[in-house]
mmCIF file with all atom_site columns, C-alpha atoms in Angstrom:
data_model
loop_
_atom_site.group_PDB
_atom_site.id
_atom_site.type_symbol
_atom_site.label_atom_id
_atom_site.label_alt_id
_atom_site.label_comp_id
_atom_site.label_asym_id
_atom_site.label_entity_id
_atom_site.label_seq_id
_atom_site.pdbx_PDB_ins_code
_atom_site.Cartn_x
_atom_site.Cartn_y
_atom_site.Cartn_z
_atom_site.occupancy
_atom_site.B_iso_or_equiv
_atom_site.pdbx_formal_charge
_atom_site.auth_seq_id
_atom_site.auth_comp_id
_atom_site.auth_asym_id
_atom_site.auth_atom_id
_atom_site.pdbx_PDB_model_num
ATOM 1   C CA . UNK A 1 1   ? 7.175   -2.102  -22.367 1.00 36.00 ? 65  UNK A CA 1
ATOM 2   C CA . UNK A 1 2   ? 3.852   -3.632  -21.267 1.00 39.00 ? 66  UNK A CA 1
ATOM 3   C CA . UNK A 1 3   ? 2.103   -2.545  -18.102 1.00 40.00 ? 67  UNK A CA 1
ATOM 4   C CA . UNK A 1 4   ? 0.798   -6.021  -17.278 1.00 39.00 ? 68  UNK A CA 1
ATOM 5   C CA . UNK A 1 5   ? 2.724   -8.120  -14.728 1.00 38.00 ? 69  UNK A CA 1
ATOM 6   C CA . UNK A 1 6   ? 5.286   -10.699 -15.753 1.00 40.00 ? 70  UNK A CA 1
ATOM 7   C CA . UNK A 1 7   ? 5.479   -12.027 -12.210 1.00 40.00 ? 71  UNK A CA 1
ATOM 8   C CA . UNK A 1 8   ? 5.746   -10.910 -8.583  1.00 38.00 ? 72  UNK A CA 1
ATOM 9   C CA . UNK A 1 9   ? 8.943   -8.959  -9.264  1.00 38.00 ? 73  UNK A CA 1
ATOM 10  C CA . UNK A 1 10  ? 7.031   -6.749  -11.714 1.00 39.00 ? 74  UNK A CA 1
ATOM 11  C CA . UNK A 1 11  ? 4.688   -5.505  -9.014  1.00 42.00 ? 75  UNK A CA 1
ATOM 12  C CA . UNK A 1 12  ? 6.925   -2.652  -7.908  1.00 59.00 ? 76  UNK A CA 1
ATOM 13  C CA . UNK A 1 13  ? 4.833   0.566   -7.963  1.00 77.00 ? 77  UNK A CA 1
ATOM 14  C CA . UNK A 1 14  ? 7.809   2.715   -8.995  1.00 83.00 ? 78  UNK A CA 1
ATOM 15  C CA . UNK A 1 15  ? 8.453   0.625   -12.080 1.00 86.00 ? 79  UNK A CA 1
ATOM 16  C CA . UNK A 1 16  ? 4.772   0.664   -13.019 1.00 85.00 ? 80  UNK A CA 1
ATOM 17  C CA . UNK A 1 17  ? 4.537   4.429   -12.601 1.00 91.00 ? 81  UNK A CA 1
ATOM 18  C CA . UNK A 1 18  ? 7.623   5.035   -14.735 1.00 94.00 ? 82  UNK A CA 1
ATOM 19  C CA . UNK A 1 19  ? 6.297   2.816   -17.519 1.00 93.00 ? 83  UNK A CA 1
ATOM 20  C CA . UNK A 1 20  ? 2.897   4.497   -17.362 1.00 94.00 ? 84  UNK A CA 1
ATOM 21  C CA . UNK A 1 21  ? 4.345   8.021   -17.550 1.00 95.00 ? 85  UNK A CA 1
ATOM 22  C CA . UNK A 1 22  ? 6.462   7.134   -20.590 1.00 96.00 ? 86  UNK A CA 1
ATOM 23  C CA . UNK A 1 23  ? 3.534   5.512   -22.377 1.00 95.00 ? 87  UNK A CA 1
ATOM 24  C CA . UNK A 1 24  ? 1.189   8.425   -21.612 1.00 95.00 ? 88  UNK A CA 1
ATOM 25  C CA . UNK A 1 25  ? 3.767   10.832  -23.028 1.00 95.00 ? 89  UNK A CA 1
ATOM 26  C CA . UNK A 1 26  ? 4.236   8.849   -26.242 1.00 95.00 ? 90  UNK A CA 1
ATOM 27  C CA . UNK A 1 27  ? 0.530   8.537   -26.974 1.00 94.00 ? 91  UNK A CA 1
ATOM 28  C CA . UNK A 1 28  ? -0.487  12.164  -26.302 1.00 93.00 ? 92  UNK A CA 1
ATOM 29  C CA . UNK A 1 29  ? -0.077  14.725  -29.060 1.00 89.00 ? 93  UNK A CA 1
ATOM 30  C CA . UNK A 1 30  ? 1.618   18.017  -28.088 1.00 90.00 ? 94  UNK A CA 1
ATOM 31  C CA . UNK A 1 31  ? 2.604   16.603  -24.694 1.00 94.00 ? 95  UNK A CA 1
ATOM 32  C CA . UNK A 1 32  ? 6.110   17.567  -23.570 1.00 95.00 ? 96  UNK A CA 1
ATOM 33  C CA . UNK A 1 33  ? 6.189   15.435  -20.432 1.00 96.00 ? 97  UNK A CA 1
ATOM 34  C CA . UNK A 1 34  ? 4.182   13.354  -18.003 1.00 97.00 ? 98  UNK A CA 1
ATOM 35  C CA . UNK A 1 35  ? 4.085   12.485  -14.323 1.00 96.00 ? 99  UNK A CA 1
ATOM 36  C CA . UNK A 1 36  ? 2.307   9.809   -12.314 1.00 96.00 ? 100 UNK A CA 1
ATOM 37  C CA . UNK A 1 37  ? 1.433   9.368   -8.643  1.00 94.00 ? 101 UNK A CA 1
ATOM 38  C CA . UNK A 1 38  ? -0.374  6.792   -6.569  1.00 91.00 ? 102 UNK A CA 1
ATOM 39  C CA . UNK A 1 39  ? -1.800  6.981   -3.051  1.00 88.00 ? 103 UNK A CA 1
ATOM 40  C CA . UNK A 1 40  ? -3.683  4.553   -0.846  1.00 82.00 ? 104 UNK A CA 1
ATOM 41  C CA . UNK A 1 41  ? -5.371  7.100   1.400   1.00 68.00 ? 105 UNK A CA 1
ATOM 42  C CA . UNK A 1 42  ? -2.385  7.372   3.708   1.00 65.00 ? 106 UNK A CA 1
ATOM 43  C CA . UNK A 1 43  ? 1.206   8.306   3.011   1.00 63.00 ? 107 UNK A CA 1
ATOM 44  C CA . UNK A 1 44  ? 2.250   9.196   -0.508  1.00 58.00 ? 108 UNK A CA 1
ATOM 45  C CA . UNK A 1 45  ? 3.569   6.248   -2.459  1.00 68.00 ? 109 UNK A CA 1
ATOM 46  C CA . UNK A 1 46  ? 6.124   6.505   -5.304  1.00 84.00 ? 110 UNK A CA 1
ATOM 47  C CA . UNK A 1 47  ? 5.866   9.088   -8.069  1.00 92.00 ? 111 UNK A CA 1
ATOM 48  C CA . UNK A 1 48  ? 7.473   9.138   -11.496 1.00 95.00 ? 112 UNK A CA 1
ATOM 49  C CA . UNK A 1 49  ? 8.178   11.754  -14.188 1.00 96.00 ? 113 UNK A CA 1
ATOM 50  C CA . UNK A 1 50  ? 9.498   11.553  -17.710 1.00 96.00 ? 114 UNK A CA 1
ATOM 51  C CA . UNK A 1 51  ? 11.944  14.435  -17.235 1.00 94.00 ? 115 UNK A CA 1
ATOM 52  C CA . UNK A 1 52  ? 13.821  15.591  -14.101 1.00 94.00 ? 116 UNK A CA 1
ATOM 53  C CA . UNK A 1 53  ? 12.503  19.158  -14.481 1.00 91.00 ? 117 UNK A CA 1
ATOM 54  C CA . UNK A 1 54  ? 8.969   17.870  -13.901 1.00 95.00 ? 118 UNK A CA 1
ATOM 55  C CA . UNK A 1 55  ? 9.822   16.351  -10.524 1.00 95.00 ? 119 UNK A CA 1
ATOM 56  C CA . UNK A 1 56  ? 9.578   19.766  -8.907  1.00 95.00 ? 120 UNK A CA 1
ATOM 57  C CA . UNK A 1 57  ? 6.122   20.352  -10.397 1.00 96.00 ? 121 UNK A CA 1
ATOM 58  C CA . UNK A 1 58  ? 4.850   17.157  -8.803  1.00 96.00 ? 122 UNK A CA 1
ATOM 59  C CA . UNK A 1 59  ? 6.680   17.685  -5.518  1.00 95.00 ? 123 UNK A CA 1
ATOM 60  C CA . UNK A 1 60  ? 5.410   21.236  -4.958  1.00 95.00 ? 124 UNK A CA 1
ATOM 61  C CA . UNK A 1 61  ? 1.821   20.015  -5.273  1.00 95.00 ? 125 UNK A CA 1
ATOM 62  C CA . UNK A 1 62  ? 2.220   17.077  -2.903  1.00 92.00 ? 126 UNK A CA 1
ATOM 63  C CA . UNK A 1 63  ? 4.100   19.237  -0.406  1.00 93.00 ? 127 UNK A CA 1
ATOM 64  C CA . UNK A 1 64  ? 1.638   22.142  -0.402  1.00 93.00 ? 128 UNK A CA 1
ATOM 65  C CA . UNK A 1 65  ? -1.551  20.183  -1.033  1.00 93.00 ? 129 UNK A CA 1
ATOM 66  C CA . UNK A 1 66  ? -2.433  22.652  -3.805  1.00 95.00 ? 130 UNK A CA 1
ATOM 67  C CA . UNK A 1 67  ? -2.422  22.025  -7.525  1.00 96.00 ? 131 UNK A CA 1
ATOM 68  C CA . UNK A 1 68  ? -4.138  19.913  -10.161 1.00 97.00 ? 132 UNK A CA 1
ATOM 69  C CA . UNK A 1 69  ? -2.932  16.643  -8.619  1.00 96.00 ? 133 UNK A CA 1
ATOM 70  C CA . UNK A 1 70  ? -4.442  17.211  -5.122  1.00 95.00 ? 134 UNK A CA 1
ATOM 71  C CA . UNK A 1 71  ? -7.560  18.685  -6.740  1.00 96.00 ? 135 UNK A CA 1
ATOM 72  C CA . UNK A 1 72  ? -8.005  15.662  -9.020  1.00 96.00 ? 136 UNK A CA 1
ATOM 73  C CA . UNK A 1 73  ? -7.397  13.269  -6.121  1.00 93.00 ? 137 UNK A CA 1
ATOM 74  C CA . UNK A 1 74  ? -10.070 15.021  -4.083  1.00 93.00 ? 138 UNK A CA 1
ATOM 75  C CA . UNK A 1 75  ? -12.686 15.429  -6.814  1.00 94.00 ? 139 UNK A CA 1
ATOM 76  C CA . UNK A 1 76  ? -12.114 12.218  -8.703  1.00 94.00 ? 140 UNK A CA 1
ATOM 77  C CA . UNK A 1 77  ? -12.459 14.073  -12.016 1.00 95.00 ? 141 UNK A CA 1
ATOM 78  C CA . UNK A 1 78  ? -9.890  15.513  -14.469 1.00 96.00 ? 142 UNK A CA 1
ATOM 79  C CA . UNK A 1 79  ? -8.427  18.898  -13.593 1.00 96.00 ? 143 UNK A CA 1
ATOM 80  C CA . UNK A 1 80  ? -6.872  20.971  -16.354 1.00 94.00 ? 144 UNK A CA 1
ATOM 81  C CA . UNK A 1 81  ? -5.442  24.377  -17.079 1.00 95.00 ? 145 UNK A CA 1
ATOM 82  C CA . UNK A 1 82  ? -5.606  25.409  -20.716 1.00 95.00 ? 146 UNK A CA 1
ATOM 83  C CA . UNK A 1 83  ? -3.171  28.285  -20.156 1.00 96.00 ? 147 UNK A CA 1
ATOM 84  C CA . UNK A 1 84  ? -1.317  28.688  -16.864 1.00 96.00 ? 148 UNK A CA 1
ATOM 85  C CA . UNK A 1 85  ? -0.292  32.202  -17.881 1.00 95.00 ? 149 UNK A CA 1
ATOM 86  C CA . UNK A 1 86  ? -3.895  33.287  -17.348 1.00 95.00 ? 150 UNK A CA 1
ATOM 87  C CA . UNK A 1 87  ? -4.780  30.902  -14.502 1.00 94.00 ? 151 UNK A CA 1
ATOM 88  C CA . UNK A 1 88  ? -4.542  32.321  -10.979 1.00 93.00 ? 152 UNK A CA 1
ATOM 89  C CA . UNK A 1 89  ? -5.128  29.004  -9.173  1.00 94.00 ? 153 UNK A CA 1
ATOM 90  C CA . UNK A 1 90  ? -2.329  27.252  -7.283  1.00 96.00 ? 154 UNK A CA 1
ATOM 91  C CA . UNK A 1 91  ? 0.241   30.120  -7.212  1.00 96.00 ? 155 UNK A CA 1
ATOM 92  C CA . UNK A 1 92  ? 3.268   27.986  -6.250  1.00 96.00 ? 156 UNK A CA 1
ATOM 93  C CA . UNK A 1 93  ? 2.585   25.360  -8.906  1.00 96.00 ? 157 UNK A CA 1
ATOM 94  C CA . UNK A 1 94  ? 1.746   27.992  -11.521 1.00 96.00 ? 158 UNK A CA 1
ATOM 95  C CA . UNK A 1 95  ? 4.949   29.951  -10.903 1.00 96.00 ? 159 UNK A CA 1
ATOM 96  C CA . UNK A 1 96  ? 7.153   26.867  -11.091 1.00 96.00 ? 160 UNK A CA 1
ATOM 97  C CA . UNK A 1 97  ? 5.394   25.591  -14.201 1.00 96.00 ? 161 UNK A CA 1
ATOM 98  C CA . UNK A 1 98  ? 5.770   28.866  -16.060 1.00 96.00 ? 162 UNK A CA 1
ATOM 99  C CA . UNK A 1 99  ? 9.400   29.090  -14.983 1.00 95.00 ? 163 UNK A CA 1
ATOM 100 C CA . UNK A 1 100 ? 9.887   25.641  -16.583 1.00 93.00 ? 164 UNK A CA 1
ATOM 101 C CA . UNK A 1 101 ? 8.156   26.745  -19.786 1.00 95.00 ? 165 UNK A CA 1
ATOM 102 C CA . UNK A 1 102 ? 4.995   24.714  -19.128 1.00 96.00 ? 166 UNK A CA 1
ATOM 103 C CA . UNK A 1 103 ? 1.881   26.566  -20.306 1.00 96.00 ? 167 UNK A CA 1
ATOM 104 C CA . UNK A 1 104 ? -0.808  23.858  -20.065 1.00 96.00 ? 168 UNK A CA 1
ATOM 105 C CA . UNK A 1 105 ? -1.464  20.761  -17.991 1.00 96.00 ? 169 UNK A CA 1
ATOM 106 C CA . UNK A 1 106 ? -4.149  18.197  -17.282 1.00 97.00 ? 170 UNK A CA 1
ATOM 107 C CA . UNK A 1 107 ? -4.325  15.635  -14.468 1.00 97.00 ? 171 UNK A CA 1
ATOM 108 C CA . UNK A 1 108 ? -6.434  12.493  -14.818 1.00 97.00 ? 172 UNK A CA 1
ATOM 109 C CA . UNK A 1 109 ? -7.417  10.600  -11.626 1.00 97.00 ? 173 UNK A CA 1
ATOM 110 C CA . UNK A 1 110 ? -8.203  6.886   -11.447 1.00 96.00 ? 174 UNK A CA 1
ATOM 111 C CA . UNK A 1 111 ? -9.804  5.347   -8.376  1.00 93.00 ? 175 UNK A CA 1
ATOM 112 C CA . UNK A 1 112 ? -10.227 1.694   -7.542  1.00 89.00 ? 176 UNK A CA 1
ATOM 113 C CA . UNK A 1 113 ? -10.585 0.082   -4.124  1.00 83.00 ? 177 UNK A CA 1
ATOM 114 C CA . UNK A 1 114 ? -8.654  2.400   -1.752  1.00 84.00 ? 178 UNK A CA 1
ATOM 115 C CA . UNK A 1 115 ? -6.069  3.336   -4.375  1.00 89.00 ? 179 UNK A CA 1
ATOM 116 C CA . UNK A 1 116 ? -5.950  6.573   -6.385  1.00 92.00 ? 180 UNK A CA 1
ATOM 117 C CA . UNK A 1 117 ? -3.592  6.924   -9.338  1.00 94.00 ? 181 UNK A CA 1
ATOM 118 C CA . UNK A 1 118 ? -3.029  10.131  -11.311 1.00 96.00 ? 182 UNK A CA 1
ATOM 119 C CA . UNK A 1 119 ? -1.536  10.883  -14.708 1.00 97.00 ? 183 UNK A CA 1
ATOM 120 C CA . UNK A 1 120 ? -0.419  14.479  -15.288 1.00 97.00 ? 184 UNK A CA 1
ATOM 121 C CA . UNK A 1 121 ? 0.348   15.652  -18.811 1.00 97.00 ? 185 UNK A CA 1
ATOM 122 C CA . UNK A 1 122 ? 2.215   18.873  -19.581 1.00 97.00 ? 186 UNK A CA 1
ATOM 123 C CA . UNK A 1 123 ? 2.588   20.994  -22.710 1.00 96.00 ? 187 UNK A CA 1
ATOM 124 C CA . UNK A 1 124 ? 4.729   23.970  -23.724 1.00 96.00 ? 188 UNK A CA 1
ATOM 125 C CA . UNK A 1 125 ? 1.821   25.369  -25.744 1.00 95.00 ? 189 UNK A CA 1
ATOM 126 C CA . UNK A 1 126 ? -1.505  26.588  -24.318 1.00 95.00 ? 190 UNK A CA 1
ATOM 127 C CA . UNK A 1 127 ? -4.760  24.937  -25.326 1.00 91.00 ? 191 UNK A CA 1
ATOM 128 C CA . UNK A 1 128 ? -3.145  21.797  -26.725 1.00 92.00 ? 192 UNK A CA 1
ATOM 129 C CA . UNK A 1 129 ? -4.353  19.183  -24.217 1.00 92.00 ? 193 UNK A CA 1
ATOM 130 C CA . UNK A 1 130 ? -8.096  19.398  -24.888 1.00 86.00 ? 194 UNK A CA 1
ATOM 131 C CA . UNK A 1 131 ? -9.777  16.022  -25.111 1.00 84.00 ? 195 UNK A CA 1
ATOM 132 C CA . UNK A 1 132 ? -7.021  14.148  -23.285 1.00 86.00 ? 196 UNK A CA 1
ATOM 133 C CA . UNK A 1 133 ? -9.524  12.717  -20.812 1.00 81.00 ? 197 UNK A CA 1
ATOM 134 C CA . UNK A 1 134 ? -11.138 10.809  -23.692 1.00 81.00 ? 198 UNK A CA 1
ATOM 135 C CA . UNK A 1 135 ? -7.900  9.694   -25.319 1.00 86.00 ? 199 UNK A CA 1
ATOM 136 C CA . UNK A 1 136 ? -5.346  6.892   -24.944 1.00 93.00 ? 200 UNK A CA 1
ATOM 137 C CA . UNK A 1 137 ? -4.045  8.217   -21.596 1.00 93.00 ? 201 UNK A CA 1
ATOM 138 C CA . UNK A 1 138 ? -7.438  7.470   -20.052 1.00 93.00 ? 202 UNK A CA 1
ATOM 139 C CA . UNK A 1 139 ? -7.296  3.860   -21.215 1.00 93.00 ? 203 UNK A CA 1
ATOM 140 C CA . UNK A 1 140 ? -3.713  3.501   -19.993 1.00 94.00 ? 204 UNK A CA 1
ATOM 141 C CA . UNK A 1 141 ? -4.664  4.840   -16.562 1.00 92.00 ? 205 UNK A CA 1
ATOM 142 C CA . UNK A 1 142 ? -7.608  2.463   -16.238 1.00 92.00 ? 206 UNK A CA 1
ATOM 143 C CA . UNK A 1 143 ? -5.398  -0.500  -17.156 1.00 92.00 ? 207 UNK A CA 1
ATOM 144 C CA . UNK A 1 144 ? -2.561  0.541   -14.838 1.00 91.00 ? 208 UNK A CA 1
ATOM 145 C CA . UNK A 1 145 ? -4.890  1.108   -11.874 1.00 90.00 ? 209 UNK A CA 1
ATOM 146 C CA . UNK A 1 146 ? -6.508  -2.291  -12.296 1.00 89.00 ? 210 UNK A CA 1
ATOM 147 C CA . UNK A 1 147 ? -3.056  -3.862  -12.568 1.00 86.00 ? 211 UNK A CA 1
ATOM 148 C CA . UNK A 1 148 ? -1.760  -2.177  -9.399  1.00 85.00 ? 212 UNK A CA 1
ATOM 149 C CA . UNK A 1 149 ? -4.836  -3.237  -7.428  1.00 85.00 ? 213 UNK A CA 1
ATOM 150 C CA . UNK A 1 150 ? -4.449  -6.803  -8.711  1.00 85.00 ? 214 UNK A CA 1
ATOM 151 C CA . UNK A 1 151 ? -0.793  -6.819  -7.662  1.00 81.00 ? 215 UNK A CA 1
ATOM 152 C CA . UNK A 1 152 ? -1.658  -5.621  -4.160  1.00 79.00 ? 216 UNK A CA 1
ATOM 153 C CA . UNK A 1 153 ? -4.273  -8.346  -3.783  1.00 77.00 ? 217 UNK A CA 1
ATOM 154 C CA . UNK A 1 154 ? -1.801  -10.910 -5.065  1.00 73.00 ? 218 UNK A CA 1
ATOM 155 C CA . UNK A 1 155 ? 0.808   -9.864  -2.515  1.00 73.00 ? 219 UNK A CA 1
ATOM 156 C CA . UNK A 1 156 ? -1.830  -9.863  0.235   1.00 73.00 ? 220 UNK A CA 1
ATOM 157 C CA . UNK A 1 157 ? -2.827  -13.398 -0.762  1.00 75.00 ? 221 UNK A CA 1
ATOM 158 C CA . UNK A 1 158 ? 0.813   -14.522 -0.642  1.00 75.00 ? 222 UNK A CA 1
ATOM 159 C CA . UNK A 1 159 ? 1.177   -13.051 2.846   1.00 74.00 ? 223 UNK A CA 1
ATOM 160 C CA . UNK A 1 160 ? -1.988  -14.807 3.980   1.00 71.00 ? 224 UNK A CA 1
ATOM 161 C CA . UNK A 1 161 ? -0.686  -18.099 2.586   1.00 70.00 ? 225 UNK A CA 1
ATOM 162 C CA . UNK A 1 162 ? 2.595   -17.614 4.437   1.00 71.00 ? 226 UNK A CA 1
ATOM 163 C CA . UNK A 1 163 ? 0.721   -17.014 7.689   1.00 66.00 ? 227 UNK A CA 1
ATOM 164 C CA . UNK A 1 164 ? -1.440  -20.067 7.044   1.00 68.00 ? 228 UNK A CA 1
ATOM 165 C CA . UNK A 1 165 ? 1.622   -22.181 6.338   1.00 66.00 ? 229 UNK A CA 1
ATOM 166 C CA . UNK A 1 166 ? 3.246   -20.997 9.549   1.00 67.00 ? 230 UNK A CA 1
ATOM 167 C CA . UNK A 1 167 ? 0.083   -21.813 11.472  1.00 61.00 ? 231 UNK A CA 1
ATOM 168 C CA . UNK A 1 168 ? -0.024  -25.320 9.988   1.00 61.00 ? 232 UNK A CA 1
ATOM 169 C CA . UNK A 1 169 ? 3.653   -25.898 10.780  1.00 69.00 ? 233 UNK A CA 1
ATOM 170 C CA . UNK A 1 170 ? 3.241   -24.825 14.397  1.00 67.00 ? 234 UNK A CA 1
ATOM 171 C CA . UNK A 1 171 ? -0.123  -26.519 14.984  1.00 78.00 ? 235 UNK A CA 1
ATOM 172 C CA . UNK A 1 172 ? 1.323   -29.791 16.395  1.00 82.00 ? 236 UNK A CA 1
ATOM 173 C CA . UNK A 1 173 ? 3.491   -28.082 19.026  1.00 83.00 ? 237 UNK A CA 1
ATOM 174 C CA . UNK A 1 174 ? 0.627   -25.759 20.000  1.00 80.00 ? 238 UNK A CA 1
ATOM 175 C CA . UNK A 1 175 ? -1.623  -28.788 20.469  1.00 83.00 ? 239 UNK A CA 1
ATOM 176 C CA . UNK A 1 176 ? 1.026   -30.443 22.646  1.00 83.00 ? 240 UNK A CA 1
ATOM 177 C CA . UNK A 1 177 ? 1.405   -27.330 24.775  1.00 83.00 ? 241 UNK A CA 1
ATOM 178 C CA . UNK A 1 178 ? -2.343  -27.080 25.122  1.00 83.00 ? 242 UNK A CA 1
ATOM 179 C CA . UNK A 1 179 ? -2.441  -30.690 26.306  1.00 85.00 ? 243 UNK A CA 1
ATOM 180 C CA . UNK A 1 180 ? 0.185   -29.920 28.958  1.00 82.00 ? 244 UNK A CA 1
ATOM 181 C CA . UNK A 1 181 ? -1.877  -26.996 30.248  1.00 81.00 ? 245 UNK A CA 1
ATOM 182 C CA . UNK A 1 182 ? -5.051  -29.063 30.252  1.00 82.00 ? 246 UNK A CA 1
ATOM 183 C CA . UNK A 1 183 ? -3.294  -31.691 32.368  1.00 78.00 ? 247 UNK A CA 1
ATOM 184 C CA . UNK A 1 184 ? -1.506  -29.317 34.742  1.00 76.00 ? 248 UNK A CA 1
ATOM 185 C CA . UNK A 1 185 ? -4.380  -26.881 35.250  1.00 77.00 ? 249 UNK A CA 1
ATOM 186 C CA . UNK A 1 186 ? -7.320  -29.251 34.779  1.00 79.00 ? 250 UNK A CA 1
ATOM 187 C CA . UNK A 1 187 ? -8.908  -26.969 32.187  1.00 83.00 ? 251 UNK A CA 1
ATOM 188 C CA . UNK A 1 188 ? -10.571 -27.633 28.848  1.00 86.00 ? 252 UNK A CA 1
ATOM 189 C CA . UNK A 1 189 ? -9.021  -27.166 25.403  1.00 84.00 ? 253 UNK A CA 1
ATOM 190 C CA . UNK A 1 190 ? -10.458 -23.698 24.780  1.00 87.00 ? 254 UNK A CA 1
ATOM 191 C CA . UNK A 1 191 ? -9.262  -22.443 28.152  1.00 84.00 ? 255 UNK A CA 1
ATOM 192 C CA . UNK A 1 192 ? -5.808  -23.907 27.533  1.00 83.00 ? 256 UNK A CA 1
ATOM 193 C CA . UNK A 1 193 ? -5.511  -22.162 24.188  1.00 85.00 ? 257 UNK A CA 1
ATOM 194 C CA . UNK A 1 194 ? -6.661  -18.899 25.741  1.00 85.00 ? 258 UNK A CA 1
ATOM 195 C CA . UNK A 1 195 ? -4.004  -19.269 28.441  1.00 83.00 ? 259 UNK A CA 1
ATOM 196 C CA . UNK A 1 196 ? -1.334  -19.847 25.813  1.00 84.00 ? 260 UNK A CA 1
ATOM 197 C CA . UNK A 1 197 ? -2.375  -16.639 24.128  1.00 85.00 ? 261 UNK A CA 1
ATOM 198 C CA . UNK A 1 198 ? -2.303  -14.807 27.458  1.00 84.00 ? 262 UNK A CA 1
ATOM 199 C CA . UNK A 1 199 ? 1.251   -15.963 28.162  1.00 82.00 ? 263 UNK A CA 1
ATOM 200 C CA . UNK A 1 200 ? 2.239   -14.965 24.622  1.00 83.00 ? 264 UNK A CA 1
ATOM 201 C CA . UNK A 1 201 ? 0.847   -11.465 25.109  1.00 85.00 ? 265 UNK A CA 1
ATOM 202 C CA . UNK A 1 202 ? 2.242   -10.870 28.597  1.00 82.00 ? 266 UNK A CA 1
ATOM 203 C CA . UNK A 1 203 ? 5.718   -12.110 27.662  1.00 82.00 ? 267 UNK A CA 1
ATOM 204 C CA . UNK A 1 204 ? 5.700   -10.438 24.225  1.00 86.00 ? 268 UNK A CA 1
ATOM 205 C CA . UNK A 1 205 ? 6.586   -13.693 22.482  1.00 84.00 ? 269 UNK A CA 1
ATOM 206 C CA . UNK A 1 206 ? 5.002   -15.499 19.572  1.00 84.00 ? 270 UNK A CA 1
ATOM 207 C CA . UNK A 1 207 ? 2.428   -18.086 20.573  1.00 81.00 ? 271 UNK A CA 1
ATOM 208 C CA . UNK A 1 208 ? 4.388   -20.756 18.715  1.00 82.00 ? 272 UNK A CA 1
ATOM 209 C CA . UNK A 1 209 ? 7.540   -19.857 20.690  1.00 83.00 ? 273 UNK A CA 1
ATOM 210 C CA . UNK A 1 210 ? 5.672   -20.066 23.990  1.00 82.00 ? 274 UNK A CA 1
ATOM 211 C CA . UNK A 1 211 ? 4.188   -23.423 22.994  1.00 84.00 ? 275 UNK A CA 1
ATOM 212 C CA . UNK A 1 212 ? 7.569   -24.825 21.941  1.00 85.00 ? 276 UNK A CA 1
ATOM 213 C CA . UNK A 1 213 ? 9.139   -23.716 25.240  1.00 82.00 ? 277 UNK A CA 1
ATOM 214 C CA . UNK A 1 214 ? 6.350   -25.324 27.246  1.00 80.00 ? 278 UNK A CA 1
ATOM 215 C CA . UNK A 1 215 ? 6.694   -28.590 25.355  1.00 83.00 ? 279 UNK A CA 1
ATOM 216 C CA . UNK A 1 216 ? 10.474  -28.642 25.617  1.00 79.00 ? 280 UNK A CA 1
ATOM 217 C CA . UNK A 1 217 ? 10.579  -27.853 29.342  1.00 75.00 ? 281 UNK A CA 1
ATOM 218 C CA . UNK A 1 218 ? 7.272   -29.473 30.312  1.00 69.00 ? 282 UNK A CA 1
ATOM 219 C CA . UNK A 1 219 ? 6.334   -26.183 31.932  1.00 62.00 ? 283 UNK A CA 1
ATOM 220 C CA . UNK A 1 220 ? 9.547   -25.558 33.847  1.00 63.00 ? 284 UNK A CA 1
ATOM 221 C CA . UNK A 1 221 ? 10.315  -21.840 33.823  1.00 59.00 ? 285 UNK A CA 1
ATOM 222 C CA . UNK A 1 222 ? 6.626   -20.966 33.560  1.00 61.00 ? 286 UNK A CA 1
ATOM 223 C CA . UNK A 1 223 ? 5.725   -21.804 37.164  1.00 58.00 ? 287 UNK A CA 1
ATOM 224 C CA . UNK A 1 224 ? 4.717   -18.256 38.077  1.00 62.00 ? 288 UNK A CA 1
ATOM 225 C CA . UNK A 1 225 ? 2.568   -17.767 34.976  1.00 63.00 ? 289 UNK A CA 1
ATOM 226 C CA . UNK A 1 226 ? 0.960   -21.184 35.337  1.00 64.00 ? 290 UNK A CA 1
ATOM 227 C CA . UNK A 1 227 ? 0.193   -20.628 39.006  1.00 61.00 ? 291 UNK A CA 1
ATOM 228 C CA . UNK A 1 228 ? -1.416  -17.279 38.269  1.00 61.00 ? 292 UNK A CA 1
ATOM 229 C CA . UNK A 1 229 ? -3.387  -18.599 35.321  1.00 58.00 ? 293 UNK A CA 1
ATOM 230 C CA . UNK A 1 230 ? -4.394  -21.684 37.256  1.00 56.00 ? 294 UNK A CA 1
ATOM 231 C CA . UNK A 1 231 ? -6.172  -19.522 39.803  1.00 56.00 ? 295 UNK A CA 1
ATOM 232 C CA . UNK A 1 232 ? -8.110  -17.923 36.957  1.00 57.00 ? 296 UNK A CA 1
ATOM 233 C CA . UNK A 1 233 ? -9.433  -21.176 35.539  1.00 54.00 ? 297 UNK A CA 1
ATOM 234 C CA . UNK A 1 234 ? -10.291 -22.867 38.819  1.00 53.00 ? 298 UNK A CA 1
ATOM 235 C CA . UNK A 1 235 ? -13.959 -22.498 39.713  1.00 51.00 ? 299 UNK A CA 1
ATOM 236 C CA . UNK A 1 236 ? -14.628 -20.067 42.567  1.00 45.00 ? 300 UNK A CA 1
#
């Protein structure tokens, strides 16, 4: 299954991570399983693993902040363990890995914009994951990271367009409300718009809702606010 997007519905991080983990597993010799994570500098976003037993290996690292995944996220370079039996780093991760039969692992980090993605590869045999950072998993991670960043920008652009459309739809009623304030309070257009925003903030209502109410009632129901704001705009 391709990593690239087929449309907005394909932008789900969980789906992307699952696809990436499966592909990394298939293209890596001696790999018995894979896991993927993505963060944006804040809360942890979805993770994915190719086998349920690996979920604990990922979770213990994210929970404790210790392990190849946190280390790779911090350093921005691959972190590996050729043989966990003789590796005394990350005791909780090491113990759980050995209990699951995992002897070797490598985590590849990928950074772009404020997003960090990781691919972790696991093996039952020690010393079998050498050179992974120069193999197909590296190319897959680069492609997936670029795709996730592109999806985020696409969704951000859609949100911006929605806000712009809402602003265009409400512009006429806002202009009418501003005209009412200019007439009632004898203020200019900029002052009237600022007063609309002030009413919106003090009443915890959208500016468009305040404007529509002013137009519909011609200011009735806003007497107290208008009187108070009128004193502010009148010259001393």
